[in-house]
XYZ file of C-alpha atoms in Angstrom:
619
model
C -7.699 76.249 36.255
C -10.323 78.514 37.802
C -13.947 77.834 38.726
C -16.299 79.498 36.204
C -18.362 82.295 37.764
C -21.685 80.667 36.909
C -20.646 77.622 38.948
C -19.307 79.366 42.051
C -22.624 79.812 43.838
C -23.526 76.167 43.160
C -20.163 75.050 44.517
C -20.441 77.115 47.706
C -23.970 75.873 48.449
C -23.002 72.280 47.688
C -19.960 72.559 49.907
C -21.996 73.911 52.825
C -24.526 71.117 52.498
C -21.776 68.545 52.268
C -20.048 69.853 55.397
C -23.256 70.044 57.463
C -24.267 66.485 56.584
C -20.782 65.191 57.293
C -20.716 66.898 60.696
C -23.997 65.281 61.715
C -22.868 61.818 60.612
C -19.373 62.173 62.049
C -20.568 63.229 65.495
C -22.758 60.155 65.696
C -19.962 57.940 64.429
C -17.412 59.325 66.890
C -19.734 58.763 69.829
C -20.329 55.174 68.731
C -16.616 54.396 68.351
C -15.786 55.703 71.805
C -18.390 53.554 73.528
C -16.950 50.309 72.161
C -14.834 48.135 74.504
C -11.145 47.440 74.118
C -10.997 43.637 74.314
C -7.213 43.228 74.345
C -6.991 45.652 77.223
C -4.178 46.842 79.435
C -2.408 44.282 81.621
C -0.046 46.507 83.534
C 3.012 48.609 82.864
C 6.670 48.036 83.665
C 9.567 50.391 83.184
C 11.940 49.644 80.292
C 15.329 50.931 79.228
C 16.611 51.399 75.706
C 18.842 48.647 74.316
C 21.941 49.484 72.286
C 23.455 47.188 69.664
C 26.144 47.601 67.050
C 25.081 45.475 64.076
C 21.564 44.052 64.175
C 18.460 44.079 66.317
C 15.013 42.538 66.729
C 12.142 44.042 68.740
C 8.993 41.974 69.191
C 6.132 41.415 71.610
C 7.605 38.410 73.448
C 11.204 37.563 74.442
C 10.956 34.068 72.930
C 10.021 35.581 69.575
C 12.727 38.259 69.678
C 15.380 35.660 70.463
C 14.246 33.410 67.633
C 14.631 36.314 65.225
C 18.089 37.209 66.475
C 19.200 33.580 66.142
C 18.210 33.661 62.465
C 20.196 36.876 61.965
C 23.202 35.232 63.625
C 22.922 32.311 61.218
C 23.353 34.709 58.299
C 19.714 35.453 57.593
C 18.409 38.904 56.780
C 15.558 40.958 58.203
C 12.900 39.169 56.114
C 14.153 35.769 57.276
C 14.116 36.902 60.898
C 10.604 38.331 60.585
C 9.278 34.944 59.478
C 10.886 33.190 62.445
C 9.571 35.838 64.846
C 6.038 35.590 63.495
C 6.049 31.812 63.763
C 6.886 32.010 67.465
C 4.399 34.825 68.126
C 1.651 32.590 66.709
C 2.333 30.355 69.721
C 3.164 32.694 72.585
C 0.828 35.570 71.672
C -2.063 33.665 70.037
C -4.640 36.331 70.870
C -2.929 38.842 68.609
C -1.712 37.329 65.344
C -0.929 34.156 63.464
C -1.312 32.147 60.277
C -5.100 32.412 60.604
C -4.846 36.169 60.042
C -3.042 38.715 57.913
C -0.756 41.716 58.001
C 1.403 44.311 56.286
C 5.175 44.433 55.857
C 7.274 47.467 54.936
C 10.777 46.507 53.811
C 13.910 48.514 53.060
C 16.368 46.821 50.713
C 19.658 48.507 51.589
C 21.500 47.282 48.512
C 18.858 48.637 46.156
C 18.062 51.623 48.425
C 14.420 50.832 47.840
C 11.298 50.573 49.994
C 8.677 48.004 49.058
C 5.552 46.954 50.917
C 3.819 43.594 51.089
C 0.060 43.291 51.539
C -1.214 40.164 53.288
C -4.568 41.619 54.279
C -7.488 39.179 54.400
C -10.165 39.255 51.698
C -13.930 38.884 51.863
C -15.403 35.646 50.474
C -16.847 35.864 46.997
C -20.258 35.091 48.515
C -20.142 38.191 50.750
C -23.205 40.452 50.525
C -23.706 44.068 51.689
C -26.090 43.109 54.503
C -23.629 40.659 56.100
C -23.502 42.484 59.425
C -27.054 43.854 59.515
C -29.935 42.391 61.508
C -33.377 41.565 60.171
C -34.434 45.212 60.522
C -31.420 46.523 58.592
C -29.563 47.798 61.641
C -25.881 46.972 62.337
C -25.332 43.942 64.562
C -23.843 44.317 68.017
C -20.088 43.915 67.677
C -19.704 40.491 69.270
C -22.761 39.147 67.483
C -20.770 39.781 64.313
C -17.337 38.729 65.581
C -17.892 35.330 67.138
C -18.353 32.635 64.497
C -17.689 32.090 60.821
C -19.216 35.227 59.265
C -16.340 37.411 60.418
C -13.536 35.250 58.978
C -11.702 36.583 55.937
C -9.349 34.566 53.756
C -6.061 34.484 55.727
C -3.191 36.233 53.960
C -0.233 36.085 56.341
C 1.481 32.968 54.993
C 1.244 34.049 51.362
C 2.581 37.493 52.270
C 5.570 35.997 54.080
C 6.197 33.584 51.211
C 6.115 36.388 48.644
C 8.475 38.573 50.683
C 10.817 35.623 51.205
C 10.769 34.700 47.530
C 11.755 38.243 46.546
C 14.005 39.237 49.461
C 14.938 36.279 51.692
C 18.353 34.633 52.062
C 17.968 31.518 54.191
C 15.975 28.429 53.156
C 12.248 28.784 53.841
C 12.208 25.463 55.700
C 14.777 26.570 58.267
C 12.864 29.681 59.285
C 9.993 27.722 60.837
C 12.132 25.435 62.979
C 12.159 27.672 66.103
C 8.355 27.762 66.185
C 8.060 24.035 65.454
C 10.469 23.156 68.257
C 8.707 25.462 70.696
C 5.280 24.088 69.780
C 6.462 20.554 70.482
C 8.397 21.369 73.656
C 5.849 23.808 75.028
C 6.112 27.326 76.428
C 4.909 28.925 79.679
C 1.678 30.914 79.696
C 2.645 34.545 80.225
C 0.872 36.886 82.661
C -0.603 38.885 79.772
C -2.000 35.842 77.980
C -3.486 34.559 81.235
C -5.070 37.933 81.996
C -6.729 38.040 78.588
C -7.998 34.478 78.975
C -9.612 35.503 82.266
C -11.371 38.428 80.595
C -12.603 36.636 77.477
C -16.237 35.504 77.447
C -16.353 33.577 74.175
C -13.195 31.526 73.611
C -14.229 28.569 75.763
C -17.330 28.121 73.587
C -15.033 26.537 71.001
C -14.208 22.995 72.232
C -10.733 22.964 70.680
C -9.789 26.320 72.196
C -11.397 25.402 75.505
C -9.284 22.257 75.925
C -6.101 24.099 74.924
C -6.404 27.243 77.054
C -8.676 26.223 79.954
C -8.823 23.710 82.771
C -11.706 21.187 83.054
C -13.419 23.485 85.594
C -13.515 26.295 83.022
C -10.811 28.395 84.639
C -7.849 29.528 82.484
C -4.701 27.499 82.903
C -2.432 29.297 85.406
C 0.505 31.558 84.593
C 3.560 29.424 83.916
C 1.628 26.384 82.708
C 3.513 24.806 79.822
C 1.378 24.766 76.676
C 2.308 22.239 74.017
C 0.768 22.533 70.564
C 1.627 19.456 68.466
C -1.187 20.227 66.008
C 0.318 23.588 65.115
C 3.803 22.045 65.035
C 2.591 19.624 62.363
C 0.932 22.389 60.347
C 4.114 24.489 60.417
C 6.251 21.467 59.558
C 4.089 20.811 56.505
C 4.244 24.486 55.479
C 8.020 24.448 55.971
C 8.501 21.365 53.802
C 5.768 21.729 51.186
C 5.292 25.504 51.031
C 2.218 27.634 51.574
C 0.152 25.704 49.023
C -0.331 23.101 51.758
C -2.287 25.706 53.740
C -4.458 27.008 50.920
C -5.448 23.654 49.469
C -5.658 20.036 50.582
C -6.864 18.528 53.843
C -6.011 21.512 56.041
C -7.859 23.899 53.742
C -10.878 21.589 53.720
C -10.919 21.442 57.528
C -10.565 25.206 57.770
C -13.480 25.773 55.389
C -15.645 23.210 57.175
C -14.985 24.888 60.540
C -15.937 28.309 59.160
C -19.060 27.132 57.359
C -20.253 25.085 60.336
C -19.987 28.289 62.386
C -22.160 30.234 59.936
C -19.572 31.558 57.473
C -19.384 31.199 53.703
C -15.653 31.119 52.908
C -14.910 28.407 50.331
C -11.986 26.370 49.034
C -12.051 28.616 45.960
C -11.628 31.693 48.158
C -8.587 30.099 49.788
C -7.084 28.872 46.542
C -7.505 32.206 44.761
C -5.983 34.399 47.472
C -3.018 36.519 46.359
C -0.595 38.523 48.481
C 0.569 41.693 46.760
C 3.751 43.719 46.555
C 2.773 47.394 46.491
C 4.617 50.718 46.373
C 4.840 52.524 49.708
C 3.213 55.828 50.513
C 5.955 58.317 51.456
C 6.115 61.939 52.452
C 8.561 64.494 53.801
C 8.536 65.821 57.337
C 11.204 68.426 58.078
C 14.471 66.784 56.948
C 13.042 63.267 57.040
C 11.224 60.960 54.669
C 8.479 58.853 56.267
C 7.310 55.734 54.407
C 4.413 53.497 55.310
C 1.676 51.224 54.070
C -0.769 52.514 51.508
C -4.275 51.161 50.907
C -5.897 48.923 51.988
C -4.322 50.257 55.169
C -5.199 53.814 56.039
C -2.255 54.013 58.457
C 0.491 55.411 56.281
C -1.708 57.981 54.552
C -3.385 59.225 57.745
C -0.059 59.561 59.593
C 1.388 61.544 56.692
C -1.665 63.806 56.731
C -1.172 64.445 60.448
C 2.507 65.223 59.939
C 1.744 67.461 56.967
C -0.751 69.441 59.058
C 1.611 69.642 62.047
C 4.488 70.855 59.860
C 2.702 74.218 59.768
C 3.236 74.693 63.523
C 6.294 75.079 65.756
C 6.059 71.792 67.654
C 9.757 71.912 68.537
C 9.074 74.930 70.705
C 6.502 73.074 72.803
C 6.961 70.641 75.662
C 5.588 67.124 75.038
C 3.386 67.204 78.135
C 2.004 70.702 77.573
C -1.651 71.502 76.824
C -0.571 73.308 73.658
C 1.257 70.244 72.292
C -1.600 67.875 73.087
C -4.078 70.353 71.593
C -2.227 70.659 68.269
C -1.619 66.915 67.966
C -5.250 66.120 68.729
C -6.598 68.709 66.290
C -4.359 67.348 63.514
C -5.735 63.906 64.310
C -9.316 65.125 64.014
C -8.683 66.535 60.562
C -6.822 63.459 59.302
C -9.288 60.949 60.757
C -12.175 62.851 59.204
C -10.612 62.400 55.750
C -9.852 58.769 56.572
C -13.502 58.101 57.409
C -14.723 59.013 53.949
C -11.915 58.724 51.382
C -9.868 55.651 52.405
C -10.558 51.984 51.621
C -9.175 49.181 49.438
C -7.862 51.010 46.369
C -8.447 47.939 44.212
C -12.149 48.803 44.657
C -12.103 52.510 45.538
C -10.219 55.375 43.807
C -8.343 56.674 46.860
C -7.179 60.283 46.170
C -3.751 59.852 47.778
C -1.967 62.688 45.972
C -4.729 65.172 46.696
C -4.914 64.185 50.375
C -1.157 64.694 50.749
C -0.913 67.864 48.688
C 1.030 70.372 50.847
C -1.300 73.232 49.981
C -4.356 71.157 50.833
C -2.842 70.257 54.216
C -1.831 73.881 54.767
C -5.407 74.963 54.210
C -6.634 72.242 56.546
C -4.175 73.372 59.220
C -5.745 76.849 59.139
C -8.865 75.334 60.687
C -6.904 74.731 63.892
C -7.331 77.513 66.441
C -4.608 77.915 69.072
C -7.118 78.403 71.877
C -10.163 76.338 70.907
C -10.850 72.754 69.784
C -12.660 71.980 66.553
C -14.714 69.417 68.443
C -15.562 67.351 65.379
C -13.855 68.098 62.065
C -15.512 67.631 58.664
C -13.640 65.850 55.857
C -11.824 68.097 53.447
C -13.842 69.200 50.446
C -11.472 67.904 47.790
C -13.499 68.276 44.581
C -14.514 71.756 43.483
C -16.408 71.337 40.217
C -17.109 69.007 37.345
C -14.985 69.525 34.261
C -17.580 68.033 31.935
C -20.956 69.237 33.142
C -23.704 67.275 34.866
C -22.235 63.804 34.284
C -18.591 64.276 35.226
C -15.756 61.890 34.529
C -13.386 63.858 36.762
C -13.422 66.655 39.292
C -10.886 69.362 39.943
C -9.732 70.328 43.426
C -8.351 73.863 43.342
C -6.347 75.607 46.058
C -5.466 79.294 46.385
C -2.190 80.060 44.593
C -1.461 76.357 44.107
C -3.142 75.135 40.959
C -5.600 72.262 40.666
C -5.719 68.466 41.055
C -7.897 65.998 39.167
C -9.989 63.770 41.459
C -12.081 60.704 40.473
C -15.792 61.529 40.786
C -16.607 58.630 43.099
C -14.698 60.262 45.958
C -17.564 62.748 46.197
C -20.202 60.154 46.812
C -19.009 58.226 49.868
C -20.881 58.063 53.132
C -19.016 57.770 56.432
C -18.682 54.154 57.497
C -18.668 52.565 60.936
C -16.195 49.774 61.654
C -14.848 48.362 64.900
C -11.102 47.860 64.332
C -9.964 46.373 67.597
C -6.446 46.228 68.963
C -5.525 42.523 68.852
C -2.425 42.917 66.754
C 1.355 42.723 67.067
C 4.311 44.629 65.645
C 7.859 43.548 64.759
C 10.801 45.854 63.983
C 14.081 44.415 62.653
C 17.306 45.853 61.243
C 19.981 43.420 60.072
C 23.759 43.656 59.611
C 23.287 44.417 55.902
C 21.277 47.562 56.656
C 17.946 46.061 55.591
C 14.910 46.867 57.730
C 11.498 45.355 58.382
C 8.507 47.014 59.998
C 5.752 44.396 60.059
C 2.346 44.578 61.733
C 0.152 41.472 61.797
C -3.261 40.769 63.262
C -6.273 38.526 63.786
C -8.296 41.680 64.755
C -10.177 41.122 68.027
C -8.495 39.334 70.943
C -8.571 35.627 69.940
C -10.181 36.606 66.626
C -13.403 34.807 65.690
C -12.823 32.319 68.562
C -12.588 29.527 65.989
C -9.546 27.274 66.350
C -8.266 24.872 63.688
C -5.274 22.580 64.225
C -3.768 24.719 66.927
C -4.254 28.225 65.478
C -7.024 30.805 65.730
C -8.928 32.271 62.803
C -9.314 36.012 62.285
C -12.435 38.150 62.465
C -11.071 40.799 60.098
C -14.290 41.178 58.114
C -15.666 43.230 60.998
C -13.149 45.891 59.930
C -15.548 46.635 57.093
C -18.281 49.154 57.754
C -21.298 47.264 59.053
C -23.632 49.669 57.221
C -22.983 49.519 53.445
C -24.453 52.978 52.883
C -25.202 56.117 54.885
C -27.899 58.610 53.861
C -28.196 56.889 50.507
C -24.464 57.120 49.807
C -22.332 53.971 49.521
C -19.565 53.659 52.104
C -16.088 53.294 50.606
C -15.201 50.635 53.190
C -18.353 48.574 52.640
C -17.976 44.830 52.251
C -17.719 43.468 48.697
C -16.642 40.065 47.321
C -12.858 39.767 47.227
C -12.311 43.150 48.883
C -9.823 43.818 51.676
C -11.147 45.652 54.738
C -9.593 48.998 55.576
C -6.933 48.770 58.263
C -5.098 51.196 60.541
C -1.947 49.091 60.782
C 0.980 51.466 60.349
C 4.346 49.740 59.924
C 6.648 52.691 59.242
C 10.222 53.364 58.150
C 11.876 56.760 58.530
C 14.842 58.071 56.546
C 17.051 61.145 57.015
C 17.856 63.435 54.121
C 21.427 64.652 53.762
C 21.182 68.426 54.190
C 24.584 68.891 52.552
C 23.758 66.686 49.579
C 20.024 66.828 48.755
C 20.504 64.520 45.756
C 21.834 61.665 47.884
C 19.564 58.808 48.891
C 18.169 59.348 52.397
C 19.640 57.154 55.138
C 17.618 54.738 57.251
C 16.733 56.295 60.607
C 13.909 54.303 62.231
C 11.579 51.294 62.085
C 8.419 51.619 64.159
C 4.851 50.344 64.468
C 2.247 49.209 66.971
C -0.961 47.287 67.631
C -3.955 49.212 68.940
C -6.858 49.280 66.459
C -7.508 52.674 64.919
C -5.410 54.239 67.698
C -2.336 52.728 66.015
C -2.229 55.863 63.884
C -1.976 58.160 66.901
C 0.524 55.899 68.666
C 2.943 55.830 65.743
C 2.479 59.524 64.940
C 3.228 60.361 68.583
C 6.544 58.486 68.434
C 7.479 60.247 65.183
C 6.759 63.680 66.650
C 8.478 62.791 69.923
C 11.689 61.680 68.215
C 11.831 63.986 65.184
C 10.513 67.181 66.825
C 11.222 66.806 70.530
C 14.461 64.836 70.291
C 13.379 62.046 72.611
C 15.203 58.733 72.701
C 13.212 55.890 71.072
C 12.456 54.336 74.478
C 11.398 57.685 75.921
C 9.174 58.322 72.898
C 7.469 54.940 73.184
C 6.944 55.291 76.946
C 5.642 58.867 76.614
C 1.984 58.868 77.738
C -0.480 58.650 74.878
C -2.803 61.418 73.733
C -4.751 62.256 70.612
C -8.109 62.259 68.917
C -9.812 60.060 66.329
C -12.201 62.928 65.578
C -14.188 62.312 68.724
C -13.083 62.901 72.281
C -9.521 63.905 73.051
C -8.104 60.717 74.579
C -5.567 60.847 77.417
C -3.806 57.774 78.803
C -5.147 56.825 82.232
C -2.725 56.515 85.127
C -0.147 58.847 83.589
C 0.868 62.459 83.992
C -0.830 63.361 80.712
C -4.228 62.719 82.336
C -3.605 65.796 84.498
C -4.112 67.921 81.372
C -7.837 67.236 81.347
C -8.877 70.566 82.996
C -6.859 72.922 80.741
C -7.923 70.986 77.635
C -11.571 71.103 78.646
C -11.173 74.848 79.107
C -10.182 74.930 75.412
C -13.367 73.135 74.428
C -12.014 69.581 74.250
C -14.311 66.748 75.235
C -11.766 64.681 77.165
C -11.818 60.968 77.847
C -9.197 59.484 80.184
C -8.775 55.833 79.242
C -6.415 52.878 78.907
C -4.479 53.273 75.656
C -2.894 49.895 75.205
C -0.246 50.190 72.522
C 2.509 47.727 71.695
C 5.046 50.059 70.106
C 8.313 48.394 69.103
C 10.964 50.497 67.417
C 14.594 50.759 66.393
C 16.557 53.903 65.586
C 19.908 54.179 63.845
C 22.460 56.329 65.646
C 26.199 56.993 65.533
C 26.879 53.986 67.779
C 24.732 51.533 65.841
C 21.150 50.622 66.716
C 18.930 51.558 69.621
C 15.767 49.631 70.436
C 12.681 50.631 72.375
C 9.984 48.387 73.858
C 6.494 49.334 74.928
C 6.233 49.205 78.733
C 2.537 48.381 78.326
C 3.246 44.846 77.016
C 5.760 41.981 77.346
C 8.145 42.629 74.479
C 11.914 42.604 74.254
C 14.556 44.431 72.234
C 17.614 42.287 71.632
C 20.665 42.832 69.455
C 24.412 42.472 69.100
């Protein structure tokens, strides 16, 4: 389909106006994002070595959690069973990052069915939520922590229902047995780790909650020292009830009533009806090809899978294999691809149950090829505008659909509402955790879970912390008179960057054969998760790095603002040559928590992020 001549001038002028307005908004947005703090910040780095196993492996953010998962695998459980046990323990030993008061996403490979399925446990906004939730009396967005701390930021927790749904459809062992490691540890106690202690020292708000204050702090207000044994009988009882009675005991009854009372007393409006009506969802994955690999991740309401696939699709038009990982040229190309993908993310991606996300158009190879042509080999884009997907109405002034046309590649139909979004502003902070598991049956789990900011909303109920995920919505519901796709609405799930990812290898000799599992990977890190995971994919699939080498490789990239280089690493030395290419460079802590497993000829190989306290363990 071609654009009629009488419409071409209108389309060109409209496109120019669209791009100029987007550039102005995006520059302001990028500058705002980069001035926000990173509350779950860096706590040191220690060298790690890859771990080799023959049959099965667990990689998680704490050794106690990894070992609990491996024990379940040894008892005959599968990857889903192990993930539940791991998450239960992480709720205790890494309480600042995830837990039953939050949510998450799970990407699962069923080896017997040769099928990838994803599970959505993202929190939802209360039905009483209004567009001005995070605006002050003058209509301006609240300061971040004015929005975070308290009940307004708490969304309906989805983690337990997600795990229950995945277990119902995929699990092997009894649900009750999977919670016993966490219950035992909660009763016996566990030592405070150096990372947890460091974050307690830094936090300004947690001790304002009396329950959290008595659990984490001494009477003089100082955090309990490293090595102090923390016992959590309240959480042990909650998990015991969930283990015996199922997840309904969390979403209704006395615990639900206490949870709601805590939130409402702290200024929130979540109700028993919100809890009781929550539904986890099984969704199809978003997948795409990269060289001879298939990469599968989480679709909306996470933007992670789609944005990573956009970056890879753009980068596939360049010879990355011919570049060194620590070269200015490699960092330049990777960062420019990030700018282009993040610019599309900022306007087109949100909860697809509320927003018509144009996934196929955003991943169209010709569209990404045209986007890649914006990248100059010697000069940075600075700030990239979103792609102009729609070209013209097919039905006149009141369109029901738009057509995106590409040179020599035909046209795609796009819902009209994708034209009307303004660019939103959301915090998305890096208090999250990631679990990678491959079992003896060949099944795989990549699961990323979160309570959003470090220690979430700082509200604690019966031994667990409640999330502040509603601050992942755009604080401003509209920009320049245009509604923001990621604005808050009743029952809506905030956009996420969590990027649990599975990679498969195509058989070059037999293209019709099902691709073979190659990797499970993911990370915490707020919106930088996307760059962290994409970096590991490029490092392993293009540069041939071992999974541990790829994870440890210094971070770099752009979220369509400054080009970010990891402080204290060799990559920071690239600041002068990148600035000579027009990059605005920011050297900063980039605190990932990448945990990955690759499949090789000898079995499984696990990598752990040296920036955190995780462990890869297998047999």
